[in-house]
Short mmCIF file of C-alpha atoms in Angstrom, two decimals:
data_model
loop_
_atom_site.label_atom_id
_atom_site.label_comp_id
_atom_site.label_asym_id
_atom_site.label_seq_id
_atom_site.Cartn_x
_atom_site.Cartn_y
_atom_site.Cartn_z
CA MET S 19 42.70 102.56 62.20
CA LYS S 20 41.18 105.73 63.77
CA LYS S 21 41.43 107.98 67.23
CA SER S 22 38.57 106.57 68.40
CA GLY S 23 38.53 102.78 67.75
CA VAL S 24 42.13 102.89 69.30
CA ILE S 25 40.78 104.85 72.12
CA GLU S 26 38.36 101.89 72.35
CA VAL S 27 40.50 98.98 72.20
CA LEU S 28 42.81 100.48 74.64
CA GLN S 29 40.64 100.95 77.47
CA LYS S 30 38.80 97.60 76.40
CA ASN S 31 42.79 96.08 77.99
CA THR S 32 43.46 98.25 80.98
CA ASP S 33 40.84 97.19 83.41
CA PRO S 34 41.71 94.13 84.01
CA HIS S 35 45.09 94.69 82.68
CA ASN S 36 45.76 92.80 79.24
CA VAL S 37 49.11 92.47 77.04
CA VAL S 38 47.69 94.42 73.75
CA CYS S 39 50.26 95.04 70.68
CA VAL S 40 50.70 99.13 69.87
CA ASN S 41 51.31 99.06 65.69
CA ARG S 42 52.96 102.80 64.90
CA ASN S 43 54.49 101.89 61.36
CA GLU S 44 54.40 105.93 61.00
CA ILE S 45 56.80 106.44 62.71
CA ASP S 46 58.32 103.10 64.33
CA SER S 47 57.89 99.71 61.96
CA ASP S 48 58.80 97.77 65.40
CA LEU S 49 56.01 96.60 67.35
CA LEU S 50 55.47 97.56 70.69
CA PHE S 51 54.09 94.85 73.34
CA CYS S 52 52.90 96.82 76.72
CA ILE S 53 50.40 96.81 79.11
CA PRO S 54 47.92 99.48 78.90
CA LEU S 55 47.44 101.55 82.88
CA ILE S 56 46.03 104.75 82.26
CA ILE S 57 44.80 106.54 79.04
CA GLU S 58 43.78 109.78 78.05
CA GLN S 59 42.73 111.91 75.04
CA ASN S 60 46.19 112.27 73.88
CA PHE S 61 48.58 109.70 75.36
CA LEU S 62 48.80 106.32 76.62
CA LEU S 63 50.47 105.05 79.81
CA ALA S 64 51.05 101.87 79.94
CA HIS S 65 54.07 98.83 81.28
CA TYR S 66 56.25 98.31 78.42
CA LEU S 67 56.99 94.92 77.89
CA TYR S 68 60.17 93.36 76.58
CA ASP S 69 60.67 89.70 76.03
CA PHE S 70 58.57 88.79 78.66
CA ASN S 71 59.70 91.67 81.82
CA LEU S 72 57.74 93.92 82.37
CA ASP S 73 60.46 97.20 81.88
CA GLY S 74 59.56 100.10 82.98
CA TYR S 75 57.24 102.68 81.57
CA ILE S 76 56.50 103.95 78.66
CA ILE S 77 54.30 107.36 77.29
CA VAL S 78 53.50 107.63 73.43
CA ARG S 79 51.12 110.04 71.96
CA ILE S 80 47.43 107.81 71.17
CA LYS S 81 47.86 109.76 67.87
CA ASP S 82 51.26 108.22 66.49
CA ILE S 83 49.20 104.91 67.19
CA THR S 84 48.23 103.09 63.63
CA SER S 85 46.76 99.95 65.67
CA VAL S 86 46.02 97.99 68.78
CA LYS S 87 45.18 94.40 68.71
CA SER S 88 44.09 91.99 71.50
CA ASP S 89 44.25 88.64 70.59
CA GLU S 90 45.13 84.91 70.79
CA LYS S 91 49.00 86.08 70.67
CA GLU S 92 48.69 89.19 72.68
CA SER S 93 46.03 86.58 75.82
CA TYR S 94 48.50 83.74 75.04
CA ILE S 95 51.68 86.83 76.60
CA MET S 96 48.97 87.18 79.18
CA SER S 97 49.04 83.94 81.11
CA ILE S 98 52.78 83.22 80.52
CA LEU S 99 53.81 86.03 82.77
CA LYS S 100 50.51 85.36 85.19
CA ASN S 101 52.33 81.33 85.43
CA GLU S 102 56.12 82.72 85.61
CA SER S 103 55.13 85.06 88.02
CA ILE S 104 56.19 87.99 85.90
CA TYR S 105 52.89 89.73 85.65
CA TYR S 106 52.34 92.02 88.81
CA THR S 107 49.27 94.90 89.17
CA LYS S 108 51.81 97.39 90.74
CA GLU S 109 50.19 101.29 91.11
CA PRO S 110 51.92 103.24 87.86
CA PRO S 111 54.02 107.25 89.32
CA ILE S 112 51.05 109.62 89.49
CA ILE S 113 51.68 111.08 85.73
CA ARG S 114 49.17 113.45 84.66
CA LEU S 115 48.52 112.56 81.20
CA ASN S 116 46.73 115.82 80.02
CA ASN S 117 49.68 117.92 77.45
CA MET S 118 53.67 117.21 77.41
CA LYS S 119 54.28 120.13 79.82
CA ILE S 120 52.39 118.34 82.51
CA ILE S 121 53.65 114.91 81.80
CA PHE S 122 57.33 116.63 82.08
CA THR S 123 56.67 118.26 85.25
CA ASP S 124 55.78 115.01 87.09
CA LEU S 125 58.27 112.97 85.66
CA LYS S 126 60.40 115.98 87.49
CA ASN S 127 58.63 116.24 90.30
CA LEU S 128 59.19 112.59 90.53
CA ASN S 129 62.74 113.31 89.68
CA LYS S 130 63.38 110.63 87.48
CA ILE S 131 66.01 109.19 85.03
CA VAL S 132 64.16 109.88 81.63
CA ILE S 133 64.59 108.27 78.51
CA ILE S 134 63.79 110.62 75.43
CA GLU S 135 62.48 109.52 72.05
CA SER S 136 62.29 111.37 68.36
CA GLU S 137 61.49 108.43 66.32
CA SER S 138 61.09 108.54 63.08
CA ILE S 139 61.45 105.02 60.03
CA GLN S 140 64.48 106.97 58.49
CA ASN S 141 66.34 107.92 61.44
CA GLY S 142 65.48 109.68 65.34
CA ASP S 143 66.78 110.71 68.14
CA PHE S 144 67.38 109.33 71.81
CA TYR S 145 68.21 111.03 74.67
CA ILE S 146 69.10 109.58 78.34
CA GLY S 147 69.01 112.18 81.46
CA LYS S 148 67.21 115.19 84.01
CA ILE S 149 65.41 117.32 82.84
CA MET S 150 66.36 120.45 84.12
CA GLU S 151 63.69 123.22 83.25
CA ILE S 152 60.06 122.97 81.65
CA LYS S 153 58.64 125.34 79.13
CA ARG S 154 55.37 125.80 76.74
CA SER S 155 56.66 124.50 73.79
CA SER S 156 59.59 122.56 75.37
CA LEU S 157 62.11 121.13 77.67
CA VAL S 158 65.58 122.04 78.61
CA PHE S 159 66.88 117.83 79.21
CA LEU S 160 70.87 117.21 80.46
CA SER S 161 71.70 114.25 78.95
CA PHE S 162 74.75 111.67 80.13
CA ASN S 163 76.59 109.86 77.12
CA GLU S 164 77.57 106.14 76.38
CA LEU S 165 80.38 106.05 79.68
CA GLY S 166 78.53 107.34 82.31
CA GLU S 167 79.73 111.15 81.29
CA TRP S 168 77.02 114.72 81.21
CA ASP S 169 76.93 116.71 78.54
CA GLU S 170 78.70 119.93 79.03
CA GLU S 171 75.68 121.85 77.58
CA THR S 172 71.23 121.77 77.96
CA LYS S 173 69.31 120.63 74.95
CA GLU S 174 66.27 122.05 74.02
CA ILE S 175 63.45 119.59 72.93
CA MET S 176 60.88 121.01 71.25
CA TYR S 177 57.32 118.63 72.58
CA LYS S 178 55.73 118.06 69.68
CA ASP S 179 59.23 115.80 68.17
CA ILE S 180 58.52 113.48 71.45
CA THR S 181 57.32 110.34 69.95
CA MET S 182 58.35 108.04 73.51
CA ILE S 183 59.47 108.93 76.70
CA LYS S 184 61.17 105.72 78.73
CA PHE S 185 61.20 105.87 82.88
CA ASP S 186 61.59 103.35 85.50
CA ASP S 187 62.75 100.96 83.21
CA ASN S 188 65.26 98.73 83.82
CA TYR S 189 68.47 100.06 81.57
CA SER S 190 68.15 104.34 82.58
CA THR S 191 67.93 102.45 86.24
CA ILE S 192 71.28 100.11 86.06
CA PHE S 193 72.88 103.13 83.93
CA SER S 194 71.93 105.97 85.86
CA LYS S 195 73.48 104.53 89.34
CA TYR S 196 76.60 104.67 87.36
CA VAL S 197 76.87 107.81 85.89
CA LYS S 198 79.52 110.33 87.19
CA LEU S 199 77.93 113.31 89.53
CA ILE S 200 77.44 117.16 88.18
CA LYS S 201 79.97 119.45 89.11
#
């Protein structure tokens, strides 16, 4: 599917908000079910849908999307969400989708704990933590581990390597409550 077709299907489903199935088969074999909220030329901000729960927000690159589907299956999922009172229209935080530097500036200003993924079919990198510094082509990130301990050193993550950003999701929201304070 061409980029213009991807954007067209996403825009068609932002108002009214509908469930779509996003395929990014060149970087991840898993399908993303989500409700598109904001589409810009290069990025999509959406409610992430996982096991019939709205699980925070995701930002993905449009260039990674190989196809978008919104047909009977997605309509059926939407009707389940509405019948179960799971679906709600909540305004997302103000995140400008101009470029990665601006996206991370807005997330840092909102003081968000974020998940950053650099996905690939073979393997990928997963980071959870906070944005420390924003540079021209990268960001400085402080992660915490599975024991809730902050890393001793920050990591520099290149924007070009980032394929997904998650925030306000159950995992990072709950886990971050138990992370030990930075000394």
